[in-house]
CSV table of C-alpha atoms in Angstrom, one decimal:
chain,number,residue,atom,x,y,z
A,1,MET,CA,-0.1,-12.7,0.3
A,2,GLU,CA,1.6,-10.4,3.0
A,3,ASN,CA,0.0,-7.4,1.1
A,4,ALA,CA,-3.3,-8.9,0.3
A,5,PHE,CA,-6.3,-7.9,2.6
A,6,LYS,CA,-10.0,-8.6,2.8
A,7,LEU,CA,-12.3,-5.9,3.9
A,8,LEU,CA,-14.7,-7.1,7.0
A,9,LEU,CA,-16.5,-4.0,7.8
A,10,SER,CA,-16.4,-0.5,5.9
A,11,CYS,CA,-18.1,2.5,7.3
A,12,PRO,CA,-17.3,5.2,4.6
A,13,SER,CA,-19.3,7.8,6.5
A,14,GLY,CA,-17.1,7.2,9.7
A,15,LEU,CA,-18.7,6.2,13.2
A,16,SER,CA,-18.3,8.3,16.3
A,17,SER,CA,-18.3,6.3,20.0
A,18,SER,CA,-21.9,7.0,20.2
A,19,GLN,CA,-22.2,4.8,17.0
A,20,VAL,CA,-20.3,1.7,17.9
A,21,SER,CA,-21.3,-0.6,20.6
A,22,VAL,CA,-19.5,-3.9,22.0
A,23,ARG,CA,-20.9,-7.4,23.0
A,24,PHE,CA,-18.1,-8.9,25.4
A,25,HIS,CA,-18.9,-12.4,25.6
A,26,GLU,CA,-16.9,-15.7,26.1
A,27,SER,CA,-18.8,-17.1,23.0
A,28,TYR,CA,-16.4,-15.1,21.0
A,29,ASP,CA,-13.4,-16.7,22.4
A,30,ARG,CA,-11.4,-18.8,20.4
A,31,VAL,CA,-12.3,-22.6,20.1
A,32,PRO,CA,-9.3,-24.9,20.7
A,33,HIS,CA,-8.4,-27.1,17.7
A,34,PRO,CA,-9.4,-30.7,18.0
A,35,ASP,CA,-6.0,-31.8,16.6
A,36,ALA,CA,-4.1,-32.3,19.9
A,37,GLU,CA,-0.6,-31.9,18.1
A,38,LEU,CA,-1.4,-28.8,16.4
A,39,GLU,CA,-3.1,-27.6,19.5
A,40,ASN,CA,0.2,-28.3,21.6
A,41,SER,CA,2.5,-26.5,19.0
A,42,ILE,CA,0.9,-23.4,20.5
A,43,SER,CA,3.0,-23.7,23.7
A,44,GLU,CA,5.8,-25.1,21.9
A,45,ILE,CA,6.3,-22.0,19.7
A,46,TRP,CA,5.9,-19.6,22.6
A,47,ASP,CA,8.6,-21.2,24.8
A,48,LYS,CA,10.8,-20.8,22.1
A,49,ARG,CA,10.2,-17.2,21.5
A,50,VAL,CA,10.5,-16.2,25.3
A,51,GLN,CA,13.8,-18.2,25.3
A,52,GLN,CA,14.9,-16.0,22.6
A,53,SER,CA,13.6,-12.6,24.0
A,54,SER,CA,13.1,-12.9,27.9
A,55,SER,CA,11.3,-9.5,27.6
A,56,LEU,CA,8.2,-11.1,25.8
A,57,PHE,CA,5.0,-10.3,27.8
A,58,ASN,CA,1.9,-12.6,27.4
A,59,GLY,CA,-0.9,-9.7,27.8
A,60,LYS,CA,-4.4,-10.1,27.3
A,61,LYS,CA,-5.9,-8.9,24.1
A,62,PHE,CA,-9.6,-8.8,22.7
A,63,ARG,CA,-10.7,-11.1,20.2
A,64,TYR,CA,-12.6,-10.5,17.2
A,65,GLY,CA,-15.6,-12.4,16.8
A,66,GLY,CA,-17.7,-10.7,14.1
A,67,HIS,CA,-20.1,-7.9,14.3
A,68,ASP,CA,-23.6,-6.7,13.6
A,69,GLY,CA,-24.8,-3.8,11.5
A,70,ALA,CA,-22.5,-1.7,9.0
A,71,GLY,CA,-23.9,1.9,9.7
A,72,PRO,CA,-25.3,4.2,11.2
A,73,ASN,CA,-24.5,1.7,14.3
A,74,VAL,CA,-22.3,-1.2,14.5
A,75,CYS,CA,-21.9,-3.4,17.3
A,76,LEU,CA,-18.5,-5.5,17.5
A,77,HIS,CA,-18.5,-9.0,19.0
A,78,LEU,CA,-15.4,-9.4,21.1
A,79,GLY,CA,-14.0,-12.3,23.2
A,80,LEU,CA,-10.8,-12.6,24.9
A,81,THR,CA,-7.5,-13.9,23.9
A,82,ASP,CA,-3.8,-13.3,24.7
A,83,TYR,CA,-0.4,-12.7,22.9
A,84,ARG,CA,0.7,-16.1,23.7
A,85,THR,CA,-2.1,-17.7,21.6
A,86,PHE,CA,-1.9,-15.1,19.1
A,87,VAL,CA,2.0,-16.2,18.5
A,88,GLY,CA,1.3,-19.7,18.7
A,89,THR,CA,-1.9,-19.6,16.0
A,90,ASN,CA,-1.8,-16.6,14.0
A,91,LEU,CA,1.9,-16.6,13.7
A,92,ASN,CA,2.6,-20.1,13.8
A,93,PRO,CA,4.2,-21.6,10.6
A,94,LEU,CA,1.4,-23.8,10.3
A,95,TRP,CA,-1.2,-21.1,10.8
A,96,GLU,CA,-3.2,-22.3,7.7
A,97,ARG,CA,-3.9,-25.7,9.5
A,98,PHE,CA,-6.0,-23.7,12.3
A,99,LEU,CA,-8.3,-22.4,9.5
A,100,VAL,CA,-11.8,-24.2,9.0
A,101,SER,CA,-12.8,-24.2,5.1
A,102,SER,CA,-15.9,-21.9,5.5
A,103,GLU,CA,-17.4,-18.7,3.8
A,104,ASP,CA,-18.1,-17.4,7.1
A,105,ASP,CA,-15.1,-15.4,8.3
A,106,CYS,CA,-15.7,-16.0,12.0
A,107,LYS,CA,-16.1,-19.8,11.8
A,108,GLN,CA,-12.9,-20.2,9.4
A,109,CYS,CA,-11.0,-18.3,12.3
A,110,GLN,CA,-12.6,-19.9,15.0
A,111,HIS,CA,-9.6,-21.6,16.0
A,112,THR,CA,-7.1,-18.6,15.8
A,113,SER,CA,-6.4,-16.1,18.3
A,114,SER,CA,-7.3,-13.0,16.0
A,115,PRO,CA,-6.8,-10.3,18.4
A,116,LEU,CA,-8.3,-7.2,17.3
A,117,GLY,CA,-5.5,-4.4,16.5
A,118,ASN,CA,-6.2,-0.7,15.7
A,119,GLY,CA,-4.6,1.7,13.2
A,120,ALA,CA,-5.4,5.5,12.4
A,121,VAL,CA,-5.2,7.4,9.4
A,122,VAL,CA,-4.0,10.9,10.9
A,123,GLU,CA,-4.4,13.8,8.7
A,124,THR,CA,-2.7,16.8,9.6
A,125,VAL,CA,-4.0,20.8,9.4
A,126,ASP,CA,-1.9,21.0,6.0
A,127,ASN,CA,-3.5,17.7,4.5
A,128,THR,CA,-0.9,15.2,4.9
A,129,ILE,CA,-1.1,11.6,6.1
A,130,LEU,CA,1.2,10.3,8.9
A,131,VAL,CA,2.8,7.0,7.9
A,132,LEU,CA,5.5,5.2,9.8
A,133,GLN,CA,8.5,2.9,9.1
A,134,ARG,CA,8.7,0.0,11.5
A,135,SER,CA,12.0,-0.5,13.3
A,136,ASN,CA,14.0,-3.9,12.4
A,137,ASN,CA,13.5,-4.7,16.2
A,138,VAL,CA,9.7,-5.2,16.1
A,139,GLY,CA,8.1,-9.0,16.1
A,140,GLU,CA,5.7,-8.4,13.0
A,141,PHE,CA,6.8,-6.7,9.6
A,142,PRO,CA,10.0,-5.0,10.5
A,143,GLY,CA,10.8,-2.1,8.0
A,144,TYR,CA,7.4,-2.0,6.6
A,145,LEU,CA,5.4,0.9,6.2
A,146,VAL,CA,2.3,1.3,8.5
A,147,PHE,CA,-0.3,3.7,10.0
A,148,PRO,CA,0.1,4.5,13.7
A,149,GLY,CA,-1.5,1.9,15.9
A,150,GLY,CA,-1.6,-1.1,18.1
A,151,HIS,CA,-4.0,-2.8,20.1
A,152,PRO,CA,-7.3,-2.1,22.7
A,153,GLU,CA,-6.1,-3.3,26.1
A,154,PRO,CA,-8.6,-5.1,28.0
A,155,GLU,CA,-6.5,-4.5,31.4
A,156,GLU,CA,-6.8,-0.7,30.7
A,157,VAL,CA,-10.5,-1.2,31.3
A,158,GLY,CA,-9.8,-3.7,34.5
A,159,ILE,CA,-10.7,-7.0,32.4
A,160,THR,CA,-8.6,-10.0,32.7
A,161,SER,CA,-11.4,-12.5,32.4
A,162,HIS,CA,-15.2,-12.9,31.6
A,163,THR,CA,-16.0,-13.0,35.2
A,164,CYS,CA,-16.0,-10.3,37.8
A,165,GLU,CA,-14.4,-10.3,41.1
A,166,ASN,CA,-17.8,-11.7,42.9
A,167,GLY,CA,-17.8,-14.5,40.6
A,168,SER,CA,-20.7,-13.0,38.0
A,169,GLN,CA,-20.1,-12.6,34.5
A,170,ASN,CA,-19.2,-9.3,32.7
A,171,SER,CA,-22.3,-7.6,31.5
A,172,GLU,CA,-23.5,-4.1,30.4
A,173,PRO,CA,-21.2,-1.7,32.2
A,174,SER,CA,-18.1,-3.8,30.7
A,175,ASN,CA,-19.6,-3.7,27.2
A,176,SER,CA,-19.8,-0.1,27.5
A,177,LYS,CA,-16.1,0.1,28.9
A,178,VAL,CA,-14.9,-1.9,26.3
A,179,SER,CA,-16.5,0.1,23.4
A,180,GLN,CA,-14.9,3.2,24.9
A,181,GLU,CA,-11.4,1.6,25.1
A,182,MET,CA,-11.8,0.9,21.5
A,183,PHE,CA,-11.6,4.7,20.7
A,184,ASP,CA,-9.6,5.8,23.9
A,185,SER,CA,-6.7,3.3,22.6
A,186,ILE,CA,-6.3,4.4,19.3
A,187,VAL,CA,-5.7,8.0,20.7
A,188,ARG,CA,-3.1,6.4,23.1
A,189,GLU,CA,-1.3,4.7,20.1
A,190,VAL,CA,-1.2,7.8,18.3
A,191,VAL,CA,0.5,10.0,21.2
A,192,GLU,CA,2.9,7.3,22.1
A,193,GLU,CA,4.1,6.6,18.6
A,194,ILE,CA,4.1,9.9,17.1
A,195,GLY,CA,4.8,12.4,20.2
A,196,VAL,CA,1.4,14.5,19.4
A,197,PRO,CA,-0.7,15.8,22.4
A,198,ALA,CA,-3.9,14.2,22.7
A,199,ALA,CA,-5.6,17.8,22.7
A,200,THR,CA,-4.3,18.4,19.0
A,201,LEU,CA,-6.5,15.2,17.9
A,202,SER,CA,-9.9,15.0,16.8
A,203,GLU,CA,-12.3,12.4,18.1
A,204,PRO,CA,-11.5,9.1,16.3
A,205,LEU,CA,-13.9,8.0,13.8
A,206,LEU,CA,-14.3,4.1,13.0
A,207,ILE,CA,-14.1,3.5,9.1
A,208,GLY,CA,-13.8,-0.1,9.0
A,209,ILE,CA,-12.1,-3.3,9.7
A,210,SER,CA,-9.7,-5.0,7.5
A,211,ARG,CA,-7.9,-8.4,7.6
A,212,ARG,CA,-4.7,-9.3,6.5
A,213,VAL,CA,-4.8,-12.7,4.2
A,214,LEU,CA,-1.7,-13.8,5.6
A,215,ASN,CA,-2.2,-15.4,9.2
A,216,VAL,CA,-5.7,-13.6,9.1
A,217,ARG,CA,-5.2,-10.7,11.6
A,218,PRO,CA,-7.7,-8.2,11.9
A,219,THR,CA,-7.2,-4.3,12.4
A,220,ALA,CA,-9.8,-2.0,12.9
A,221,PHE,CA,-9.3,1.7,11.5
A,222,PHE,CA,-10.0,5.1,12.5
A,223,TYR,CA,-9.8,8.6,10.8
A,224,ILE,CA,-8.1,11.3,13.0
A,225,LYS,CA,-7.8,14.9,12.5
A,226,CYS,CA,-4.5,16.4,14.1
A,227,ASN,CA,-4.7,20.4,14.0
A,228,LEU,CA,-0.7,20.5,13.4
A,229,GLN,CA,1.4,21.2,10.7
A,230,SER,CA,3.3,18.4,9.2
A,231,THR,CA,6.3,20.2,10.1
A,232,GLN,CA,5.3,20.5,13.6
A,233,VAL,CA,4.4,16.7,13.9
A,234,GLN,CA,7.9,15.8,12.8
A,235,GLU,CA,9.6,17.9,15.1
A,236,LEU,CA,7.3,16.1,18.1
A,237,TYR,CA,8.1,12.6,16.6
A,238,SER,CA,11.9,12.8,17.6
A,239,SER,CA,10.8,12.7,21.2
A,240,ALA,CA,7.9,10.2,21.1
A,241,GLN,CA,7.3,7.7,23.8
A,242,ASP,CA,7.4,4.7,21.6
A,243,GLY,CA,9.6,6.1,18.9
A,244,TYR,CA,11.8,3.1,19.2
A,245,GLU,CA,9.2,0.9,17.5
A,246,SER,CA,9.6,3.0,14.1
A,247,THR,CA,12.8,4.5,12.5
A,248,LYS,CA,11.1,7.2,10.2
A,249,LEU,CA,7.9,9.4,10.4
A,250,TYR,CA,6.4,10.1,6.5
A,251,THR,CA,4.1,12.9,6.1
A,252,ILE,CA,2.6,11.9,2.8
A,253,HIS,CA,0.0,13.9,0.6
A,254,PRO,CA,-2.8,11.5,0.1
A,255,SER,CA,-2.4,11.3,-3.5
A,256,GLU,CA,1.2,10.0,-3.1
A,257,LEU,CA,0.1,7.6,-0.5
A,258,GLU,CA,-0.9,5.0,-3.3
A,259,ASN,CA,2.7,4.2,-4.2
A,260,MET,CA,3.8,3.6,-0.7
A,261,ALA,CA,0.9,1.4,0.1
A,262,SER,CA,2.3,-1.7,-1.7
A,263,LYS,CA,5.1,-1.3,1.2
A,264,MET,CA,2.5,-2.0,3.7
A,265,PRO,CA,1.3,-5.3,5.6
A,266,GLY,CA,-2.0,-6.5,4.3
A,267,CYS,CA,-4.1,-5.2,7.0
A,268,HIS,CA,-2.7,-1.6,6.5
A,269,ARG,CA,-3.0,-1.4,2.9
A,270,GLY,CA,-6.8,-2.5,4.0
A,271,GLY,CA,-6.5,0.7,6.2
A,272,PHE,CA,-5.6,2.5,3.0
A,273,ALA,CA,-8.6,1.0,1.0
A,274,LEU,CA,-11.0,2.1,3.8
A,275,TYR,CA,-9.7,5.7,3.8
A,276,LYS,CA,-10.2,5.7,-0.1
A,277,MET,CA,-13.8,4.7,0.3
A,278,MET,CA,-14.3,7.6,3.0
A,279,LEU,CA,-12.9,10.0,0.3
A,280,ALA,CA,-14.9,8.6,-2.5
A,281,GLY,CA,-18.1,9.0,-0.5
A,282,GLY,CA,-17.5,12.7,-0.3
A,283,ASN,CA,-18.0,13.1,3.5
A,284,ASP,CA,-16.6,15.8,5.2
A,285,LEU,CA,-15.3,14.2,8.4
A,286,LYS,CA,-13.0,17.3,9.1
């Protein structure tokens, strides 16, 4: 199950930031579970984790609540959640009890935090793909192979709740800021985890969203071209800001990536599947 995935959105032609909008609204927030004991386990699990690691930080995250369209324009539906609720629902040993029996993905996951992560399929100028081996110190899937990525951050665009300082609801300006953060955040993650300058990266293109079957974890994937040789990227990686999150950088030819995908968590295997769909479409995204 840890390698299984489901594709929630596929955009094989690649969507630019002008083709992706966001509806940020409280209607896409998590719905509390009616089982009080299960709901209380969120706090219990978080408290135990904090006791084990005092460095844990309960940051805000965008919650995936579905989307409209599949191209040439897509609107992402996003709510607000936090890391504490993610740990207490999606990463809860009882995570399956939070699910609703439904064919509708959003209804099935209405009681989970489901923060929207991001990942990038980065291709160098000599046609290799960048893959990281995760450190043993990270919270999820230590030692696994992953594409660089992380999360879009609400606080990067000044969002901590659904209301503005004057008490009014966030509206169109917030939607625009959140939409741009989807693209800005993946560039930040690549820069921080790989060590390449932002100026060497092309504008990201959204190629879809995959969800890990294990604890229903959604991740948006982007395609990015880097104008450096793989050897140059390896040199820069040694001084990457967030290099501690990984132990090794692989620069892999796309034809060899298939063999490594079995060592990826489900959501990243889904990212690889989205990349293959992009290639199969014959689209020149370079």
